[in-house]
PDB file of C-alpha atoms in Angstrom:
ATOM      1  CA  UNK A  24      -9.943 -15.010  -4.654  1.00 94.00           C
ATOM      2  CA  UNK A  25     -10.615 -11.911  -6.358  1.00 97.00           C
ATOM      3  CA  UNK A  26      -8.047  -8.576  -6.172  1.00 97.00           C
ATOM      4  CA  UNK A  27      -8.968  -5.300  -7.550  1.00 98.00           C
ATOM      5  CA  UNK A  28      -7.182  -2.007  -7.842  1.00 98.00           C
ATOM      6  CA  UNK A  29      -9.057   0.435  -9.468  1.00 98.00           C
ATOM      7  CA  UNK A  30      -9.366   4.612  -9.679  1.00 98.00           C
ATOM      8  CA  UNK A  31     -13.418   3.888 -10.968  1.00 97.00           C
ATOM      9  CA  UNK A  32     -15.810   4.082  -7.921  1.00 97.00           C
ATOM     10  CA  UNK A  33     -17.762   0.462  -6.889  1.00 97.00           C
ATOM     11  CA  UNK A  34     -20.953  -0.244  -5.002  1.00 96.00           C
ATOM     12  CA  UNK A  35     -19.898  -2.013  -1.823  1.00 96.00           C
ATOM     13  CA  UNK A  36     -23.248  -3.418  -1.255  1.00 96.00           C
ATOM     14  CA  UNK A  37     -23.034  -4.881  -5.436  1.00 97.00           C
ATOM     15  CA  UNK A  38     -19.578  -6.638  -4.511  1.00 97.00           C
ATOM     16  CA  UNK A  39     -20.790  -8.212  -1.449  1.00 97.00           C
ATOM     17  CA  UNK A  40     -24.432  -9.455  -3.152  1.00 97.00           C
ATOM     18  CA  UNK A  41     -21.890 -10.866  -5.909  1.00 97.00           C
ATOM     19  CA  UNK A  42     -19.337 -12.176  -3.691  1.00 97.00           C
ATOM     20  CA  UNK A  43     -21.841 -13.837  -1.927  1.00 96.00           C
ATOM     21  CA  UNK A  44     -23.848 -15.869  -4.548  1.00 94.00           C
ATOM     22  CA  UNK A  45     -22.668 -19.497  -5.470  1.00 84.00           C
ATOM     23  CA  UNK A  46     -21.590 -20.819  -2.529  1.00 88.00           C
ATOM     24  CA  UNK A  47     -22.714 -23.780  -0.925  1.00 90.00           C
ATOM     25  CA  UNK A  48     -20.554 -24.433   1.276  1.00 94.00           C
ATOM     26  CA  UNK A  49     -20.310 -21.111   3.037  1.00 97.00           C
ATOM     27  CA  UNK A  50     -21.984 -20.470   6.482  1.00 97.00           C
ATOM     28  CA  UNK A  51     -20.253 -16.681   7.191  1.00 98.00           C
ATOM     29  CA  UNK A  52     -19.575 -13.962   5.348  1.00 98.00           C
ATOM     30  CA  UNK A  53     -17.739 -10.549   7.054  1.00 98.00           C
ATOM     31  CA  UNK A  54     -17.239  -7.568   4.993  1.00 98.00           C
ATOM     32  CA  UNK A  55     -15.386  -3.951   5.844  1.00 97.00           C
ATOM     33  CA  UNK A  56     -15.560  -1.098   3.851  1.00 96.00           C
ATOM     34  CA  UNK A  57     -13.170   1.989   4.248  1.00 96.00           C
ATOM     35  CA  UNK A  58     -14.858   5.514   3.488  1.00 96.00           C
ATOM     36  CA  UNK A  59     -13.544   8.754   3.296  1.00 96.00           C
ATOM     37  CA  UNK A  60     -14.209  10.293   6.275  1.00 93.00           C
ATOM     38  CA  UNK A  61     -14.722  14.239   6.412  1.00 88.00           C
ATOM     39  CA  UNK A  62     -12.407  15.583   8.856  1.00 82.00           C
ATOM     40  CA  UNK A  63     -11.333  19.494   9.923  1.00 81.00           C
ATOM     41  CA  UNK A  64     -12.160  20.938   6.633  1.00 88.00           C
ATOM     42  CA  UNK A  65     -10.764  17.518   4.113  1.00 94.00           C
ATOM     43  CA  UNK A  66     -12.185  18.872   0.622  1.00 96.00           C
ATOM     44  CA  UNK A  67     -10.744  15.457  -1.045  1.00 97.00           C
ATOM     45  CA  UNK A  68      -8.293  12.402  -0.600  1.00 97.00           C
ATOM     46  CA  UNK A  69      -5.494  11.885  -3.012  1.00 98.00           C
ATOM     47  CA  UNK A  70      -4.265   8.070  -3.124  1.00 98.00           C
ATOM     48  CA  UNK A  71      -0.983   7.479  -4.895  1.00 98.00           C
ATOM     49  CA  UNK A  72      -0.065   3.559  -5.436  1.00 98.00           C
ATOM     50  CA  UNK A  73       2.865   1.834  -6.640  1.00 98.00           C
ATOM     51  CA  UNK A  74       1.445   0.342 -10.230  1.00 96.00           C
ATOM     52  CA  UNK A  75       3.756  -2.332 -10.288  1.00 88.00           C
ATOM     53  CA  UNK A  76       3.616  -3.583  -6.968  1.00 97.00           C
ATOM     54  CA  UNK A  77       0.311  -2.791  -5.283  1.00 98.00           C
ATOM     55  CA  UNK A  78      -1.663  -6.044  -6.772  1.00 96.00           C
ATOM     56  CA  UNK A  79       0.850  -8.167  -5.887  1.00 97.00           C
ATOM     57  CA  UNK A  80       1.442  -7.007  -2.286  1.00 97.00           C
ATOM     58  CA  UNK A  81      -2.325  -7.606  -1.614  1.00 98.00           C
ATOM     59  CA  UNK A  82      -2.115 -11.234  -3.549  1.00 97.00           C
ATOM     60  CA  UNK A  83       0.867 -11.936  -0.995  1.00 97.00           C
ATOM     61  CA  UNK A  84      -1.404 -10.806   1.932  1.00 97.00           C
ATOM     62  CA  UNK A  85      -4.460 -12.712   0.705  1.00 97.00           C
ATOM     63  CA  UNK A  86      -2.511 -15.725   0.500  1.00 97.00           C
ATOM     64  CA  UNK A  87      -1.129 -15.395   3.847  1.00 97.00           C
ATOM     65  CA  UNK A  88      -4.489 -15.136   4.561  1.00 98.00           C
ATOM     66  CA  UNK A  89      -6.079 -18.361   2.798  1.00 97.00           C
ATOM     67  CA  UNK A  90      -2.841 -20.019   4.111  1.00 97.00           C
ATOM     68  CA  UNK A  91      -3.838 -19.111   7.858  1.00 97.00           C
ATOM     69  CA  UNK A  92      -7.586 -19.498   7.698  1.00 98.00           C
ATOM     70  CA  UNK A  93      -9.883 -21.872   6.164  1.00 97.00           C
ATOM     71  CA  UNK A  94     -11.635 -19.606   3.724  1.00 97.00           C
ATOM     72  CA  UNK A  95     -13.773 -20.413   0.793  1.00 97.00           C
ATOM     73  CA  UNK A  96     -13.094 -17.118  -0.653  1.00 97.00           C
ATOM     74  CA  UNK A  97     -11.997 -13.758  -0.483  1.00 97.00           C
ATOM     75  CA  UNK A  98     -11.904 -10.138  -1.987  1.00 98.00           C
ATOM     76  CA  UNK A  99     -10.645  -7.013  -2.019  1.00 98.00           C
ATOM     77  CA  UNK A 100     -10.843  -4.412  -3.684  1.00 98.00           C
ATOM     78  CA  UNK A 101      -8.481  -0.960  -3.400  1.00 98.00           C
ATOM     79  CA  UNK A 102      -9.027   2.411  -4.973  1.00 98.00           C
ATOM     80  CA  UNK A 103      -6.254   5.262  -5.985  1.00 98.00           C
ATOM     81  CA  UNK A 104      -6.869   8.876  -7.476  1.00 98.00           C
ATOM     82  CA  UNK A 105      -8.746  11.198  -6.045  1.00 98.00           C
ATOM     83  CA  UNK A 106     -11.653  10.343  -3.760  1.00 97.00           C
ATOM     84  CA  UNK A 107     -14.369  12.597  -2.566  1.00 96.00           C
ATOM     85  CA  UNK A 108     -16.289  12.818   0.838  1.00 96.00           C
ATOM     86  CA  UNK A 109     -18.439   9.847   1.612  1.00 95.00           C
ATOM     87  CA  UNK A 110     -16.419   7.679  -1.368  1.00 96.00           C
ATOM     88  CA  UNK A 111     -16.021   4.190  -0.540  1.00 96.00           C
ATOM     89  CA  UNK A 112     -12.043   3.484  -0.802  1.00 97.00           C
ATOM     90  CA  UNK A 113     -11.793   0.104  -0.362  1.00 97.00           C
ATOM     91  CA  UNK A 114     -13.406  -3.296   0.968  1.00 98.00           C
ATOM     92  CA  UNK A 115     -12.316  -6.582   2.626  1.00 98.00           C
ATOM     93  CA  UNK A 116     -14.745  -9.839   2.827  1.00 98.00           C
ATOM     94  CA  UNK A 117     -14.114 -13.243   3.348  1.00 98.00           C
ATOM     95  CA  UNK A 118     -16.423 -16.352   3.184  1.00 98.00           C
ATOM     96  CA  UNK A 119     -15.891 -18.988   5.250  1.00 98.00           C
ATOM     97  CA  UNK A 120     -17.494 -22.405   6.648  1.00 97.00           C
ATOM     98  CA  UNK A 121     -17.861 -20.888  10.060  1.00 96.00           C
ATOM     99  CA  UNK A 122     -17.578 -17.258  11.497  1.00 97.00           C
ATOM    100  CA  UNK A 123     -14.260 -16.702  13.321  1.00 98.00           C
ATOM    101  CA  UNK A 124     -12.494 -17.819  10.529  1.00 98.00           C
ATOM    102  CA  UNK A 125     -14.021 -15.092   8.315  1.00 98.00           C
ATOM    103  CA  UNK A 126     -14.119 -12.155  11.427  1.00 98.00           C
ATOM    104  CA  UNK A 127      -9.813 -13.282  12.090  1.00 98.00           C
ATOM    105  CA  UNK A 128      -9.119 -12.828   8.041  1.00 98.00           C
ATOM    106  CA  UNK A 129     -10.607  -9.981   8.026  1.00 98.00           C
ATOM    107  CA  UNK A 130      -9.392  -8.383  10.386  1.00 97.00           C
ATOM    108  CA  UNK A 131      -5.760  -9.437   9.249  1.00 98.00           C
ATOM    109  CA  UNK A 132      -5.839  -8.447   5.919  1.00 98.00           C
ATOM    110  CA  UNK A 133      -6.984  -5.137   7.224  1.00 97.00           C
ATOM    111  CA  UNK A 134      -4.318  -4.550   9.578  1.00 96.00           C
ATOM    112  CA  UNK A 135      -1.752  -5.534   6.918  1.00 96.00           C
ATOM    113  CA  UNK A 136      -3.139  -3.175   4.188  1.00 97.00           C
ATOM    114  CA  UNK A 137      -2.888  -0.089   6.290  1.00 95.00           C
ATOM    115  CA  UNK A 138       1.131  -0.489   6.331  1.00 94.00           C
ATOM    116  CA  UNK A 139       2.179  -3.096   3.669  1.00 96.00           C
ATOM    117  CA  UNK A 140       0.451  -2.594   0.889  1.00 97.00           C
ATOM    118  CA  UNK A 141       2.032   0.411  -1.083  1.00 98.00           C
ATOM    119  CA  UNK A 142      -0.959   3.180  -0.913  1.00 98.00           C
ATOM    120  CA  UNK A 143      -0.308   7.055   0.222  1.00 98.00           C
ATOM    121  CA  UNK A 144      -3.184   9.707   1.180  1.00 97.00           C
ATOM    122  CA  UNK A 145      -2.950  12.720   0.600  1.00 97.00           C
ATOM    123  CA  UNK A 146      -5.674  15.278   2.148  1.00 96.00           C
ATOM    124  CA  UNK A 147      -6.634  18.028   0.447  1.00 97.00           C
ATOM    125  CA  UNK A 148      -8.273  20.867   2.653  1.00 94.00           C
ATOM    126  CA  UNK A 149      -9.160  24.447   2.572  1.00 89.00           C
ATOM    127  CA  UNK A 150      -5.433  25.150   3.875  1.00 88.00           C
ATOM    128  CA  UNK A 151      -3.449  22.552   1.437  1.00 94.00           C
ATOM    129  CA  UNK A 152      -2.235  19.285   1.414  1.00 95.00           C
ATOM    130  CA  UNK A 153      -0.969  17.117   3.546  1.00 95.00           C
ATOM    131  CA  UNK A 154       0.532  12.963   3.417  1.00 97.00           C
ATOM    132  CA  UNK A 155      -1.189  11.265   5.998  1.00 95.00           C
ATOM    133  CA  UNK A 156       1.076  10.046   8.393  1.00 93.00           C
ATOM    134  CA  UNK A 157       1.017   6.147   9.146  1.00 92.00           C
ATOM    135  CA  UNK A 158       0.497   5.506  13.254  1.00 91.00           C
ATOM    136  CA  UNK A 159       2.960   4.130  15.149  1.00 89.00           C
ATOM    137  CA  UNK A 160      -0.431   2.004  16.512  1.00 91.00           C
ATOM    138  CA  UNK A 161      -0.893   0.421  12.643  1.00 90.00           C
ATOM    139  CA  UNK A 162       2.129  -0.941  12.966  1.00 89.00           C
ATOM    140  CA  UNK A 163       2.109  -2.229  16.512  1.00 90.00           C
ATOM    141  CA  UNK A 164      -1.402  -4.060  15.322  1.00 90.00           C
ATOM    142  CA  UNK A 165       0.816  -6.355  12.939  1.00 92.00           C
ATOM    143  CA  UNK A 166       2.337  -7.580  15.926  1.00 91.00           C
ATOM    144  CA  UNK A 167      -1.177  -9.064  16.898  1.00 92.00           C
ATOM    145  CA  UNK A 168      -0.767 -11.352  14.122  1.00 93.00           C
TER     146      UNK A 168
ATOM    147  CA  UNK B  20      24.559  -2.053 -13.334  1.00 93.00           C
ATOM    148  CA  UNK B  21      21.500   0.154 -14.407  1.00 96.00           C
ATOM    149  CA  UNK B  22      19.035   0.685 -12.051  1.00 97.00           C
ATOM    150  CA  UNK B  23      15.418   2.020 -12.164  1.00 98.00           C
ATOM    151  CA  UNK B  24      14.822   4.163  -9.004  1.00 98.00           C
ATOM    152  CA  UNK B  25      11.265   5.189  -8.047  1.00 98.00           C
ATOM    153  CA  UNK B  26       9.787   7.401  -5.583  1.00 98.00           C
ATOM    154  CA  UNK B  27       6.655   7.788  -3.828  1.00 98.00           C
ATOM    155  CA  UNK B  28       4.242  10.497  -2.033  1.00 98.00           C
ATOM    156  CA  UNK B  29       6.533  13.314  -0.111  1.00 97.00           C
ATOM    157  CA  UNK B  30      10.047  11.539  -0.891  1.00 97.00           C
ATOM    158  CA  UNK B  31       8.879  12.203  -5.210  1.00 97.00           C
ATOM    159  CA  UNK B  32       7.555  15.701  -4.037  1.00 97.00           C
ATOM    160  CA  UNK B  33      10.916  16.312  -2.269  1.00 96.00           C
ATOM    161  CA  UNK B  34      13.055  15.123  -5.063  1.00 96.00           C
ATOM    162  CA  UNK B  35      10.911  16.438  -7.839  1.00 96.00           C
ATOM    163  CA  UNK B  36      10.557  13.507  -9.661  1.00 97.00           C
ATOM    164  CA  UNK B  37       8.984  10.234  -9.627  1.00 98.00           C
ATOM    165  CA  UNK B  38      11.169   7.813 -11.084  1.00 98.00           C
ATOM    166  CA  UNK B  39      15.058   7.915 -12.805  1.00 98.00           C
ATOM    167  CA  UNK B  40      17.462   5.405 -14.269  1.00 98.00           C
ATOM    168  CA  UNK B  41      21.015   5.776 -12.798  1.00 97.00           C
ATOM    169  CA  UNK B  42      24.317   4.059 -13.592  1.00 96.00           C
ATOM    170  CA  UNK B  43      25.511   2.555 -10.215  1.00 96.00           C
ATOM    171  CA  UNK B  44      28.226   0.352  -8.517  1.00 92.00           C
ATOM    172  CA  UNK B  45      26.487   0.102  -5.280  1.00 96.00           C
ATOM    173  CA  UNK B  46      26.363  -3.195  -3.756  1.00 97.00           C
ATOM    174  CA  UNK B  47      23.666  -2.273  -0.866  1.00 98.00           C
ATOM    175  CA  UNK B  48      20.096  -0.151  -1.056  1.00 98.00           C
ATOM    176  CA  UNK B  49      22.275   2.137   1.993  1.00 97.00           C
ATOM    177  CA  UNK B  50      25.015   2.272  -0.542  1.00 97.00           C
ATOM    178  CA  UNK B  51      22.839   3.619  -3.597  1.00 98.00           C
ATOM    179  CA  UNK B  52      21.159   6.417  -0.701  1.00 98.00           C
ATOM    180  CA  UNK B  53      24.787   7.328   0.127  1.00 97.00           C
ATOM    181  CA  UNK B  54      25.287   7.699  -3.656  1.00 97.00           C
ATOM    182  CA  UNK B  55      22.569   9.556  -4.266  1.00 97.00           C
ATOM    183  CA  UNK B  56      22.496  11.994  -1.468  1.00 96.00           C
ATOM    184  CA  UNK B  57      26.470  12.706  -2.653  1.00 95.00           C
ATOM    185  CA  UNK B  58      24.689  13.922  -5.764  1.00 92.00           C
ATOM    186  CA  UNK B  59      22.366  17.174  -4.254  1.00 93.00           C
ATOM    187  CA  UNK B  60      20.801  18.933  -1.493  1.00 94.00           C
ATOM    188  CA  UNK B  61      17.033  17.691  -2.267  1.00 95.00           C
ATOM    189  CA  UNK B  62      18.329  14.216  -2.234  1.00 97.00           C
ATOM    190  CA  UNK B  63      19.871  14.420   1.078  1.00 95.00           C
ATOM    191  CA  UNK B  64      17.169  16.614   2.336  1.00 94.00           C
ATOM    192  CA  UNK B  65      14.565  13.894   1.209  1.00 96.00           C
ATOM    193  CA  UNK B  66      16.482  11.134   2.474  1.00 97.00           C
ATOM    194  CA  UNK B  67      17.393  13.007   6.201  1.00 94.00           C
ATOM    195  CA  UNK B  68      15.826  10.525   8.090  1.00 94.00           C
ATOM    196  CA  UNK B  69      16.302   7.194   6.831  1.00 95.00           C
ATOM    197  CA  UNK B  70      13.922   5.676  10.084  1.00 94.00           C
ATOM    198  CA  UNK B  71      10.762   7.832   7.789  1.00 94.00           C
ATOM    199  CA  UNK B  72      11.650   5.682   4.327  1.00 97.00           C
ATOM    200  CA  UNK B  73      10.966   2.330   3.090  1.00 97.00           C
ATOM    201  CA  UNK B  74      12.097   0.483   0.499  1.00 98.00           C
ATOM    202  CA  UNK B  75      11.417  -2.302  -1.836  1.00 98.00           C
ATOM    203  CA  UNK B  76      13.546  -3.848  -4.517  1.00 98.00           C
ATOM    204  CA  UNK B  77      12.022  -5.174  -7.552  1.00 98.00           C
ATOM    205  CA  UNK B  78       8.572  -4.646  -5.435  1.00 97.00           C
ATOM    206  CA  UNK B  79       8.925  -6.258  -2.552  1.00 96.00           C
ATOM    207  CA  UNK B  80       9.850  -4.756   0.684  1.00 96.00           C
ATOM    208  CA  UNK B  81      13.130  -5.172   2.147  1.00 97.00           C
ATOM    209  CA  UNK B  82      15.883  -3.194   4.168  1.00 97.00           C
ATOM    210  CA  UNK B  83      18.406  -0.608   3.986  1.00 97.00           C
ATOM    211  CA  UNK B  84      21.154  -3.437   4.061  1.00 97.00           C
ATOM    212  CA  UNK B  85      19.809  -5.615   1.133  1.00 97.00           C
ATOM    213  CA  UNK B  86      22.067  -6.220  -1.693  1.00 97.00           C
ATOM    214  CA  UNK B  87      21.389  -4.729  -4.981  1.00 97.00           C
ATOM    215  CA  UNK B  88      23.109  -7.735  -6.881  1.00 92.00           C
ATOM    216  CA  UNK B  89      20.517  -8.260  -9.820  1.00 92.00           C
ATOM    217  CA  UNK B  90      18.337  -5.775  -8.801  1.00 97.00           C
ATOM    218  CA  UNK B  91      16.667  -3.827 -11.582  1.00 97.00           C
ATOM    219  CA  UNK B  92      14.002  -1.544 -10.103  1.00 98.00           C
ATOM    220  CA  UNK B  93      14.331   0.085  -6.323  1.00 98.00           C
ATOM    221  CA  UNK B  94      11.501   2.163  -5.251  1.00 98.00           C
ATOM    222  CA  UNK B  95      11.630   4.491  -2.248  1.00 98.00           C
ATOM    223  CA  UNK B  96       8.446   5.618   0.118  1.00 98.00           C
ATOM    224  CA  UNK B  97       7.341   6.403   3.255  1.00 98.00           C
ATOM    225  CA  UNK B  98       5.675   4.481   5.722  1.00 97.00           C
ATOM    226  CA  UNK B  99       2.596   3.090   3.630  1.00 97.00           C
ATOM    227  CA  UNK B 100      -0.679   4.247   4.766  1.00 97.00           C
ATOM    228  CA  UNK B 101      -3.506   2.195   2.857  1.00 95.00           C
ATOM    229  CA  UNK B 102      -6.473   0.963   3.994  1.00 91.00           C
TER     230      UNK B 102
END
């Protein structure tokens, strides 16, 4: 299990070729990646974290996750700072024997670190900045779980 | 007890800082906002509506009716939008 939060840009497709050497006993592998998405005139995306407590949210989520599923391994890895058009800002993937465990986990740990681990955007546009507001939706996905 | 109080995103923007250490008596996280908002406007301006704030107390997330007993660091956000 591998957790990063980091301001430095990563290669999605390098973390997944990494994450998915060594195994033997793997037979699926899914992986997400969240980009910044241009959007009515977004010049950049501010993410503000709490230092002390972001890592160990997402190691409490993660091992909700290994607790729930029968994964061989898992990563994730969260950025903060600013964040241009097109950056990746963060990835999910999970190994596991067979598929559905790895799609479920997935899924999971991305529903849970949209509202419970302690990120904030900020867009910046040609008019300002503005806090993304969380979705009343992200928080009724939890309840899927 | 001496507290470390944090805040995150709009609430920090609203009360101009990010983090302070206050002297406190309060036995509840609604007891230390009560305390707090006594103080100034931009604290009870920031802390208006209490249904658009989280909280977490030594970094994990809890209520508005948790008990500060012990508790050394309590951070204040809004709903968290990661992902």
């Amino acid at each position: 299990m591998e957790i990063r939060v980091q301001s430095e840009p990563f290669d999605a497709g390098d973390a997944l070729t990494r994450f998915s050497q060594g195994h033997k006993d793997v037979g699926a592998i899914v992986s997400f990646s969240g980009l910044v998405r241009v959007d009515g005139g977004l010049r950049y995306m501010e993410i503000e974290h709490y230092p002390g407590m972001t890592a160990k949210a997402i190691t409490a989520l993660a091992e909700q996750a290994v607790a729930r599923w029968d994964l061989r391994d898992l990563l994730v890895i969260h950025r903060y700072g600013r964040l241009e058009p097109g950056a990746q800002i963060m990835m999910v993937a999970t190994a596991a024997a067979h598929r559905a465990a790895a799609f479920e986990a997935a899924d999971f740990l991305m529903d849970y670190l949209k509202s419970r681990a302690p990120f904030w955007k900020k867009e910046v546009g040609a008019d300002g900045a503005a806090w993304v507001a969380a979705k009343d939706e992200d928080e009724a996905a939890l309840d899927r779980w | 007890m001496t507290i470390d109080i944090l805040y995150f995103a709009w609430l920090r923007e609203r009360i101009g800082i990010p983090r302070e250490r206050v002297d406190t008596d309060a036995a509840t996280v609604a007891d230390l906002v009560d305390e707090l908002t006594a103080r100034e406007d931009r604290y009870a301006v920031a802390f208006g509506d209490l249904g658009a704030i989280r909280v977490a107390v030594d970094q994990e997330l809890t209520e508005f009716d948790a008990a500060l007993d012990g508790a050394r660091e309590v951070a204040f956000f809004p709903p968290m939008t990661g992902g």
